[in-house]
XYZ file of C-alpha atoms in Angstrom:
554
model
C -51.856 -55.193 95.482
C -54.302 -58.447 95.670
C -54.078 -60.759 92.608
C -56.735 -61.439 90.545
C -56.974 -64.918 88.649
C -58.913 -65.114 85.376
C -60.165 -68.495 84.034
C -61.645 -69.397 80.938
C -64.521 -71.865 80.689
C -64.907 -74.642 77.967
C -67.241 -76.925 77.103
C -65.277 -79.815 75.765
C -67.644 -82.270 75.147
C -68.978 -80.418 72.293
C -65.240 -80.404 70.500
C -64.783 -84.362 69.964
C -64.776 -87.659 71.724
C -60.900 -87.854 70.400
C -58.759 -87.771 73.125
C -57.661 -83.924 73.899
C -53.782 -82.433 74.284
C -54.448 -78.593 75.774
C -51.331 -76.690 76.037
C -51.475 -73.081 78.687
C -49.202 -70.502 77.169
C -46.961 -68.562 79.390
C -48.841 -65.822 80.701
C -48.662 -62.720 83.116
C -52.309 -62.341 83.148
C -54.382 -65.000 83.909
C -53.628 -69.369 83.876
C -55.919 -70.929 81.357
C -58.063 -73.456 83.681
C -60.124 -76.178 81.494
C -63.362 -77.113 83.504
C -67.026 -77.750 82.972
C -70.032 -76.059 85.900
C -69.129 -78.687 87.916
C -65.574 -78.453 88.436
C -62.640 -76.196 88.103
C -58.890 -77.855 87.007
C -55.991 -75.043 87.102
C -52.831 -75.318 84.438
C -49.911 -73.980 85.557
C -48.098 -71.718 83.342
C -46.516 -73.351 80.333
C -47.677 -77.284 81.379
C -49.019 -79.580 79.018
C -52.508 -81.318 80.300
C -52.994 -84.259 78.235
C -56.069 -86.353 78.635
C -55.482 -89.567 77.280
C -58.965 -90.380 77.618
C -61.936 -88.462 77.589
C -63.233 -87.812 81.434
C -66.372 -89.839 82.093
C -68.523 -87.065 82.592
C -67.247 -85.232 79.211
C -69.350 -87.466 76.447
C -72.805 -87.829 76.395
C -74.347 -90.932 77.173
C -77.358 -92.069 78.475
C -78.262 -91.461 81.675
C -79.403 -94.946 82.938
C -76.060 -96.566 81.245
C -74.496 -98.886 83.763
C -70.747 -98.360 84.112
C -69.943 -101.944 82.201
C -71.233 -100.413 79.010
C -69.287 -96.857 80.152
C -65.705 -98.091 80.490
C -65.954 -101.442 78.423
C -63.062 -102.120 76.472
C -62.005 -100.142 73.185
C -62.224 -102.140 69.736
C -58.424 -103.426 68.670
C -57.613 -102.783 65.160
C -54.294 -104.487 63.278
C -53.006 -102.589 60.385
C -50.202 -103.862 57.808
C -47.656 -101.798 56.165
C -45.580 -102.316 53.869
C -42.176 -99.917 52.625
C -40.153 -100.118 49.006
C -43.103 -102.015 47.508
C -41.516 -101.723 44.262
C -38.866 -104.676 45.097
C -41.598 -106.826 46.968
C -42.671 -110.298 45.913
C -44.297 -113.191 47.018
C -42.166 -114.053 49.666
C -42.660 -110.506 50.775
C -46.296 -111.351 52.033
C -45.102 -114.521 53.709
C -42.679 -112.479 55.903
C -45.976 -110.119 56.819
C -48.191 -112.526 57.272
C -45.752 -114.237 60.344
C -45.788 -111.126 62.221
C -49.656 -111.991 62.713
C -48.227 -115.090 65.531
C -47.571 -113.559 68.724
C -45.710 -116.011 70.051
C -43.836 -117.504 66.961
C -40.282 -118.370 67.691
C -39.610 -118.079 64.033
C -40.460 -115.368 61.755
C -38.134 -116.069 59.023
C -39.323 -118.340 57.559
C -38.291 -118.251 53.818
C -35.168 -116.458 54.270
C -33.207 -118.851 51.690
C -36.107 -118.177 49.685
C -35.649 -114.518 49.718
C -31.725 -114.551 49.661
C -32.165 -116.773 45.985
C -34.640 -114.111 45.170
C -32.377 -110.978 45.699
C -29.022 -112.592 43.788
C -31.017 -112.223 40.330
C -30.304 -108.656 40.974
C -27.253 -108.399 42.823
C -26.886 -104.541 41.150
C -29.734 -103.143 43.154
C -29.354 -102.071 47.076
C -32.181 -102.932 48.841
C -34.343 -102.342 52.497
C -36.972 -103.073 53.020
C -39.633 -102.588 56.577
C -42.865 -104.991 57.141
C -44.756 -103.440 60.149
C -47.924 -104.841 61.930
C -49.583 -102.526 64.078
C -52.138 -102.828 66.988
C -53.936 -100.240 68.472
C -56.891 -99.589 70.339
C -59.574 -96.592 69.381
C -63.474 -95.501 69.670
C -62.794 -93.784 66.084
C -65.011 -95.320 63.876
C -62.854 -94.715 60.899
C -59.884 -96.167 63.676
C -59.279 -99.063 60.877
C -57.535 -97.012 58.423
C -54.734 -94.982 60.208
C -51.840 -93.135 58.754
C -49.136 -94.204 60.571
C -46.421 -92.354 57.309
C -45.278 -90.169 60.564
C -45.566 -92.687 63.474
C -42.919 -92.049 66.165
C -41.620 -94.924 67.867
C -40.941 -94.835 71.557
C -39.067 -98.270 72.368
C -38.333 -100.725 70.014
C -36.861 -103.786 71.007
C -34.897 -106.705 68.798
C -36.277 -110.122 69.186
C -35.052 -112.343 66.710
C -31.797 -111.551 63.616
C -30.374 -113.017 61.042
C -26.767 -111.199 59.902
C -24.777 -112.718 57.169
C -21.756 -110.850 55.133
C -20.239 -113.148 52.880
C -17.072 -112.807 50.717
C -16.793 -114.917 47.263
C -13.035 -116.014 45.726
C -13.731 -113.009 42.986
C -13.327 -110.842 45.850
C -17.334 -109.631 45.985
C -18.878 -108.772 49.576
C -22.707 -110.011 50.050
C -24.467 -108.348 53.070
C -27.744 -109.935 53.719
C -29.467 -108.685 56.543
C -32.961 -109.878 58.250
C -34.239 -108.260 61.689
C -37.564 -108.563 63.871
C -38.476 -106.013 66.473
C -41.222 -105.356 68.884
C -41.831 -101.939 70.016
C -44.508 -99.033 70.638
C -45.245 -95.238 69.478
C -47.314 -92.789 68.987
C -48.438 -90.446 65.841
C -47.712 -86.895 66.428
C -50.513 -84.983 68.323
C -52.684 -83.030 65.269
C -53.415 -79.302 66.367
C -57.263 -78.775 66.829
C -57.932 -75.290 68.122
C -55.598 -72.215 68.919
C -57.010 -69.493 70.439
C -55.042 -66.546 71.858
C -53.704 -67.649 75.218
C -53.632 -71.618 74.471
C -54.499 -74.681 71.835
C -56.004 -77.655 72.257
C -54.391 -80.758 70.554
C -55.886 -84.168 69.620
C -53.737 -86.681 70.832
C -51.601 -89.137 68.238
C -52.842 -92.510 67.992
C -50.965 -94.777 70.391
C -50.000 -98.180 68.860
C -47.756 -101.161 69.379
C -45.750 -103.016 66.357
C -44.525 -105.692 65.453
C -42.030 -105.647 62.301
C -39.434 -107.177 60.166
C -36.234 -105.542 58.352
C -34.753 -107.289 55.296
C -31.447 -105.451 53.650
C -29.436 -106.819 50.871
C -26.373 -105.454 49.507
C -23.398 -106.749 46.882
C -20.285 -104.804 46.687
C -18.251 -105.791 43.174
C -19.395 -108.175 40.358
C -20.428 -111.678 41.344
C -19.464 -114.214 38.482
C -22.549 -116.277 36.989
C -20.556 -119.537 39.006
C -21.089 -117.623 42.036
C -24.248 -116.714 41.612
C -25.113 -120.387 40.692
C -23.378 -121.604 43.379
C -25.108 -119.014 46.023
C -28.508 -119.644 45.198
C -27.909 -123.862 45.412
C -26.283 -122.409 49.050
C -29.683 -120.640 49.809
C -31.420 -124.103 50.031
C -28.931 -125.155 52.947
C -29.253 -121.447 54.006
C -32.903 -121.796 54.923
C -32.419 -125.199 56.173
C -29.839 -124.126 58.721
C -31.756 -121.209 59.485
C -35.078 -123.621 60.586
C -33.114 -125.941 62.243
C -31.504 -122.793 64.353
C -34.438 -120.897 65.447
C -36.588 -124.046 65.485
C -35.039 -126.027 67.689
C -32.224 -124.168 68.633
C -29.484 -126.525 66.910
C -26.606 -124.607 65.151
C -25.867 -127.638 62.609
C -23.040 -127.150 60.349
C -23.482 -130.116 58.422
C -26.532 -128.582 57.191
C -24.682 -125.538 56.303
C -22.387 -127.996 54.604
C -19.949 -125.153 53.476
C -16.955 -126.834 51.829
C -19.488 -127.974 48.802
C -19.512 -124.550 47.574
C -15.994 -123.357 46.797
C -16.730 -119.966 45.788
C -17.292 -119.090 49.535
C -13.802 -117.695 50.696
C -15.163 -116.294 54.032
C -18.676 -116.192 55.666
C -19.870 -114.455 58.796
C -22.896 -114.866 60.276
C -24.519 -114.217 63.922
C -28.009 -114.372 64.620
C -30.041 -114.293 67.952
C -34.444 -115.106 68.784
C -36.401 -118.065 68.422
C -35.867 -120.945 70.354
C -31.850 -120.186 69.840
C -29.128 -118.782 71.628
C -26.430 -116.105 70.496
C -24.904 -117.412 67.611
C -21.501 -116.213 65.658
C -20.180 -118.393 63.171
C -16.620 -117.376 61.181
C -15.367 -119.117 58.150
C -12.569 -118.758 55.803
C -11.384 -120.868 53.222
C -8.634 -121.124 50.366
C -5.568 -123.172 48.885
C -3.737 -123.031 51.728
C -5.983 -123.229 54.906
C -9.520 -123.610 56.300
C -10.692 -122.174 59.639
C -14.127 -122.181 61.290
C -15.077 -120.726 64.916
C -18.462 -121.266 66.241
C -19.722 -119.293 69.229
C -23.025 -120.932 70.654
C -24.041 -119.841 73.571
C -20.553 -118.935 75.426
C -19.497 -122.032 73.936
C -16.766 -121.880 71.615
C -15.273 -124.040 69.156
C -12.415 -123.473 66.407
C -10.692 -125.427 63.975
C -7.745 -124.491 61.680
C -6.526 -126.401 58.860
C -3.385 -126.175 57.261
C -3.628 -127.427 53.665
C -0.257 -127.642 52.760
C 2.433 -130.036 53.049
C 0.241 -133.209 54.065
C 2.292 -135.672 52.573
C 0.196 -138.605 52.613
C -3.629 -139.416 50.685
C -5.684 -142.052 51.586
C -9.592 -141.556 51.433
C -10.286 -144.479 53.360
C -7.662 -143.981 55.620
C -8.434 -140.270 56.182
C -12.250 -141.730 57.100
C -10.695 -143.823 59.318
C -8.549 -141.283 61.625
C -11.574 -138.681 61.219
C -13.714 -141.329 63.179
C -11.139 -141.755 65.552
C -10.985 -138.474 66.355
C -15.015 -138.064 66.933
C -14.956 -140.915 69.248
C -11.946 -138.590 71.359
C -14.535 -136.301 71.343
C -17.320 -138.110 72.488
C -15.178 -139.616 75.104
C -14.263 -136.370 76.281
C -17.661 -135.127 76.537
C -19.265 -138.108 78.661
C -15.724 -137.649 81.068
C -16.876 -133.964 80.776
C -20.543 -134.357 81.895
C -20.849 -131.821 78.441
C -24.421 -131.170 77.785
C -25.963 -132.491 74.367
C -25.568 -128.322 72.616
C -21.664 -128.743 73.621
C -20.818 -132.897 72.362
C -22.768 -131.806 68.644
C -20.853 -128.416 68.802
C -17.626 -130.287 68.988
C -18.388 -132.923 66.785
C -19.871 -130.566 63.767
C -17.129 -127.976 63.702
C -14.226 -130.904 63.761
C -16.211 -132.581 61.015
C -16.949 -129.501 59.038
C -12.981 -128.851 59.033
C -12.143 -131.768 56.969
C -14.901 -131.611 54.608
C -13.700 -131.266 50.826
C -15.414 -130.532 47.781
C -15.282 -132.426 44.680
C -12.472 -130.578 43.176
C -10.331 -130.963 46.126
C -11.420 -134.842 46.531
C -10.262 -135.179 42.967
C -6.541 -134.198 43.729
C -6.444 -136.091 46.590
C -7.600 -139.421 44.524
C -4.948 -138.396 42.423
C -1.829 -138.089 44.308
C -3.169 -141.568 46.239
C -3.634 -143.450 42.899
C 0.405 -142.014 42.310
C 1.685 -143.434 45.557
C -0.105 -146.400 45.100
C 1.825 -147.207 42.014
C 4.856 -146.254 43.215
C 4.467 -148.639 46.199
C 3.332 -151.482 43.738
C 6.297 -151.159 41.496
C 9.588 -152.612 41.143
C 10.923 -149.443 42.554
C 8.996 -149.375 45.730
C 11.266 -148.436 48.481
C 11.100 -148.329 52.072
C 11.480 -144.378 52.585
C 8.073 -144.379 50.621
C 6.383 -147.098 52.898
C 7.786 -145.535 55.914
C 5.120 -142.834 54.943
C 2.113 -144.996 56.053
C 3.097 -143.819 59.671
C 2.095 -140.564 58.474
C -1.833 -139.405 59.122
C -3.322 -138.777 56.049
C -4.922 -135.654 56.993
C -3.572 -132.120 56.784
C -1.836 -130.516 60.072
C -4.650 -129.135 62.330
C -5.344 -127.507 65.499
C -8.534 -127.825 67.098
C -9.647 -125.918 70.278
C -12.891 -126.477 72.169
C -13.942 -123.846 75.428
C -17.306 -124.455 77.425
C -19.339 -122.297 78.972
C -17.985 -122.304 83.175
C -20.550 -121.820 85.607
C -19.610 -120.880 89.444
C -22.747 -122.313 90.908
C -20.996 -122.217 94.373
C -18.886 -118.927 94.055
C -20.818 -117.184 97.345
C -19.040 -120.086 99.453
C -15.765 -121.840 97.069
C -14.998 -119.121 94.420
C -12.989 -121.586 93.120
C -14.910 -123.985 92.216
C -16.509 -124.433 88.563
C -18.030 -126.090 86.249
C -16.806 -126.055 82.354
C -14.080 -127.909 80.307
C -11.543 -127.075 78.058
C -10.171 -129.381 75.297
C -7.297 -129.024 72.345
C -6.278 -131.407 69.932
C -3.443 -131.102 66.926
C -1.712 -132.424 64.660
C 1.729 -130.891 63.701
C 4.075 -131.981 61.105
C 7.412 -130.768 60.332
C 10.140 -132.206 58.075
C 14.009 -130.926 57.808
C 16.452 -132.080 55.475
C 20.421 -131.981 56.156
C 22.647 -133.352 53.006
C 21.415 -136.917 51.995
C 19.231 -137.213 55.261
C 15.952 -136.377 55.485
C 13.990 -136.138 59.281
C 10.150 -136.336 59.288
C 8.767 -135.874 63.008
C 4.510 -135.766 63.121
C 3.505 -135.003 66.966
C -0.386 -135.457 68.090
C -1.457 -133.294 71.056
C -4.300 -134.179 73.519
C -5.076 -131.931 76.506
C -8.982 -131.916 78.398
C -9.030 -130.065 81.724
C -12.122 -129.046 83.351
C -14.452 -129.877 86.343
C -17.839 -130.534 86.883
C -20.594 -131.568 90.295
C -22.389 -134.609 90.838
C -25.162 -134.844 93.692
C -24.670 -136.799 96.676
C -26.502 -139.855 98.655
C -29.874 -139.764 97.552
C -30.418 -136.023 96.157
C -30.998 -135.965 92.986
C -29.092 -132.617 92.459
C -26.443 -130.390 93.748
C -27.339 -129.011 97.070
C -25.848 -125.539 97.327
C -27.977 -124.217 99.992
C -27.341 -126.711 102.475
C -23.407 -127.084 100.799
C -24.366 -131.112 100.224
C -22.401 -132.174 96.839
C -20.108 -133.733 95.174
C -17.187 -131.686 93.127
C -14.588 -133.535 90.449
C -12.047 -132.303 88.456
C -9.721 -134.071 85.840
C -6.934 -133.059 83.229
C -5.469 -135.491 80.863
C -2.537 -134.412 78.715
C -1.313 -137.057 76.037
C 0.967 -137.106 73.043
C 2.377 -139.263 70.369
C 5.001 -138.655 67.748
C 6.487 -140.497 64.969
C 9.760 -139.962 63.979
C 11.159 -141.167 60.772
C 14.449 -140.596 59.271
C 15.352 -141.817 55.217
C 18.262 -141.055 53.049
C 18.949 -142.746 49.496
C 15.300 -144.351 49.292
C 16.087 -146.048 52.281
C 14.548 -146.046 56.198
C 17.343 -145.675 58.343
C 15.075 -145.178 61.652
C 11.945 -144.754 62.942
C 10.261 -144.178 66.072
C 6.980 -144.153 68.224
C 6.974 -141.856 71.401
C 3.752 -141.856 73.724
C 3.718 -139.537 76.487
C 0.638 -139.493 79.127
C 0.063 -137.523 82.389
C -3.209 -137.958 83.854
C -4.766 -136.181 87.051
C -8.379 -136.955 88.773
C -9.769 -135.667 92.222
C -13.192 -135.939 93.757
C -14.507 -133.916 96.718
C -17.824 -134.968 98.942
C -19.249 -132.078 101.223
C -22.226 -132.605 103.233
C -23.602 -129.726 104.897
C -19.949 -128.098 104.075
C -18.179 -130.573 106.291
C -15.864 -132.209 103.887
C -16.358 -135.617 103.927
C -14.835 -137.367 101.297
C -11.143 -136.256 99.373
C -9.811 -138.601 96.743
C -7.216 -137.770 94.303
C -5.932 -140.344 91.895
C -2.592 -139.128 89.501
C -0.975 -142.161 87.435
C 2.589 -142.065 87.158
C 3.762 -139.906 84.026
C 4.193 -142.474 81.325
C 6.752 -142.351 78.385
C 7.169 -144.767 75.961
C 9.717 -145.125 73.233
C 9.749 -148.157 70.909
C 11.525 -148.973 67.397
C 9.167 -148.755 64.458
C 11.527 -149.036 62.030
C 10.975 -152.499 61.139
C 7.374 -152.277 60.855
C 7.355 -149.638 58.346
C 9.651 -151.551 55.796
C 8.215 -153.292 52.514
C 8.813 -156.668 53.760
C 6.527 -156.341 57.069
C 3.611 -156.270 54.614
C 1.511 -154.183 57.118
C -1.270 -152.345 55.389
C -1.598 -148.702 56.629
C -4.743 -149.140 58.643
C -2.661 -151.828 60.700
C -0.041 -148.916 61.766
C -2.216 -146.684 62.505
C -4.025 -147.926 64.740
C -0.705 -148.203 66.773
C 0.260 -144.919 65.589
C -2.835 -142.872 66.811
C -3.481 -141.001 70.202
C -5.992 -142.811 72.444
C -5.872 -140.416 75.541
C -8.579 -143.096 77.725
C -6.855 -146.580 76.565
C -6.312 -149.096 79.307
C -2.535 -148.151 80.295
């Protein structure tokens, strides 16, 4: 039997100009087919035709209209919106009003604002969405679009701003600030049904641009906490610009010992002109620790509070400059960029930073030993403490980034450092003799390339380059042994092992190999003399033979 195929005819031009969605129902007697006199367009059974614009011939125009004026660009329209207007403010507007830059590395900018803002009602949840859209339309009515039920296709994060934050009451802030980029669509409206299909209009298209704020306390904050969290939202906004502004995590902004409520902060945050960021911090009586991870770089500090046994302000000023001036050693014999010397510098510094309560014990227990050392009972077991760093114990830990520039040809070659540095004391006690032994610990390994001759960088291609690696590994420790107020011995023991090679390749013939490895050096000397009353050395005297100094002059 021959089949017959049935078509239906419509004139769509005199429906709408709006862009058409027609959907053929299944049938076993005919296949809708859309088409005006001049043409014929067959739908298969059950397929969705959707014209996303109208066909050139469908609306009417003129007939002398020159194509320019027929396929010239749609108007753009922008249209705000703004959720949970009930907890908006000022600020709120500020947020929307940055979406407007395209290119803006920073659209946070009043985030500190808006974190002081939220803690006067740290009882109420709140979310909040701030969504600019743009979209293109012939509509004439286009500038006023419902977009209550727009459905969003990809959305993508570009900049974020995470930070949970535990207070010494126990309380958990969660303060959350996201920006996205993305596109949708609303949902297609239904304009005609007829038996065997429908024709839909087709949702209007748009892209977005948005921001997400979310705040959230879990328990009571105390009024001291919430005083001391909004003075914190000041740095918290200064940090913040200084991050996605110029892409400089700076923890002396942050400055996070000043506010002692703070018992442990996380943060991590991503867009702008900065890289990843993860910053963890915990804080209490008995130790401090902060990890910074920047950009695959990683550094970590931990503090133990107590049993330091010695006080000195200015003497603790002067070690803690020692110490940065390790670390700027080690990062010009690293070849570390600028990101990786501040990183190393800030998060050392930020793990000795006190706040006034803690510098006010401290002065204490120095004024104490200073008048025991000034009075007629002064004895040399107390002196013999000046050997002593007056810092707590620490343990600091620094990892770069490694990059294999070469790995296709040497896969074991890299670039990258790693560096530790500690301070460990321990004290035992057996009858009327008491042992004190405080060890420092130095350790930088790591390897880097230079360029060769006259190229001004690493030639990979043509293998022309130079390749260095180095490992120090240095320690001193005082040993100091009292009994019955008196110093029966003391001790100074430096240990240093250093290693440095150098490889030249040009056009990967090796042409220079130079490795240089001083002899293992261990000292021991007698202190004990020094530290007694009658050498009338000041503390800043012995330390400055006490202290590690991994690139002296041997």
């Amino acid at each position: 039997m021959a089949h017959t195929e049935r078509a239906c005819f419509m004139d769509i031009s005199k429906f709408s100009s709006s862009p058409l969605t027609l959907l053929a129902q299944q049938s076993n007697e005919m296949r809708p087919v859309i088409s005006d006199e001049r043409s014929l367009v067959k739908i298969e059974k059950g397929e969705k035709l959707t014209l996303s614009q109208p066909l050139p011939y469908l609306p009417s125009s003129p007939p002398n209209s020159s194509l320019s004026e027929l396929y010239k660009p749609q108007p753009t329209f922008i249209q705000h919106s703004i959720s949970n207007t009930l907890q908006s403010s000022d600020q709120t507007q500020k947020f929307t009003n940055q979406l407007n830059d395209e290119n803006s590395d920073n659209r946070f900018k009043g985030l500190g604002t808006r974190f002081n803002e939220l803690l006067n009602k740290p009882t109420e949840s709140y979310h909040q969405e701030l969504r600019q859209y743009h979209y293109q339309s012939q509509n004439s009515s286009a500038g006023n679009v419902d977009f209550s039920e727009f459905i969003v296709s990809s959305k993508t994060r570009t900049q974020a701003f995470d930070l949970e934050l535990k207070t010494k009451s126990g309380a958990t802030i969660q303060f959350s600030i996201e920006s996205f980029s993305g596109r949708g669509k609303n949902p297609d409206t239904l304009m005609y049904e007829f038996e065997d299909f429908s024709v839909y209009a087709v949702g209007q298209h748009a892209s977005f641009r948005s921001t997400e704020i979310s705040f959230d306390v879990q328990g009571d904050l105390t009024k001291e906490e919430i005083k001391q969290l909004q003075q914190f939202s000041e740095n918290l906004e200064a940090f913040s610009t200084t991050l996605f502004n110029n892409g400089v995590p700076s923890l002396k902004t942050l400055d996070l010992a000043s506010f002692d409520v703070i018992s442990e902060l996380n943060l991590n945050s991503m867009g702008g002109t900065s890289k990843p960021l993860l910053l963890e911090y915990k804080n209490n009586d008995e130790e401090r620790f902060i990890e910074v991870n920047y950009d695959g770089n990683k550094a970590q500090i931990q503090l133990t509070k107590l049993g330091q046994m010695v006080y000195s302000e200015q003497n603790k000023e002067q070690v803690i400059q020692h110490y940065l001036d390790i670390l700027k050693d080690s990062a010009e014999k690293a070849q570390a960029d600028d990101i990786q010397a501040q990183l190393m510098q800030d998060v050392f510094s930020a793990g000795f930073n006190i706040n006034e309560d803690e510098l006010e014990r401290a002065k204490e227990i120095e004024q104490d030993r200073t008048n025991e050392l000034t009075s007629q009972d002064a004895s040399d077991a107390e002196k013999s403490k000046d050997a002593l760093l007056p810092i707590p114990d620490f343990s600091f830990h620094f990892v770069s980034h490694k990059e294999r520039f070469n790995i296709a040809q040497k896969p074991e070659e890299y670039s990258g450092f790693t560096l530790e540095l500690s301070v460990n004391t321990r004290q035992q006690t057996e009858g009327p003799v008491t042992a004190t032994k405080q060890q420092q610990n130095f350790k930088l390994e790591g390897a880097y390339y230079k360029s060769l001759g006259h190229l001004e960088k690493p030639d990979f291609l043509t293998q022309t380059y130079r390749h260095n690696t180095f490992n120090y590994d240095v320690s001193n420790t005082v040993t100091t042994s009292t009994g019955n107020q008196q110093l029966l011995s003391a001790t100074l023991e430096q240990n240093n092992e250093n290693s440095e090679s150098s490889k030249a390749y040009s056009k990967g013939v090796l042409i220079d190999d130079k490795h240089e490895e001083e002899e293992p050096i261990a000292k021991l000397a007698d202190f004990t003399e020094r530290l007694r009353l009658e050498a009338e050395l000041t503390q800043q005297q012995i330390l400055e033979d006490v202290l590690i100094d991994p690139f002296a002059d041997r």
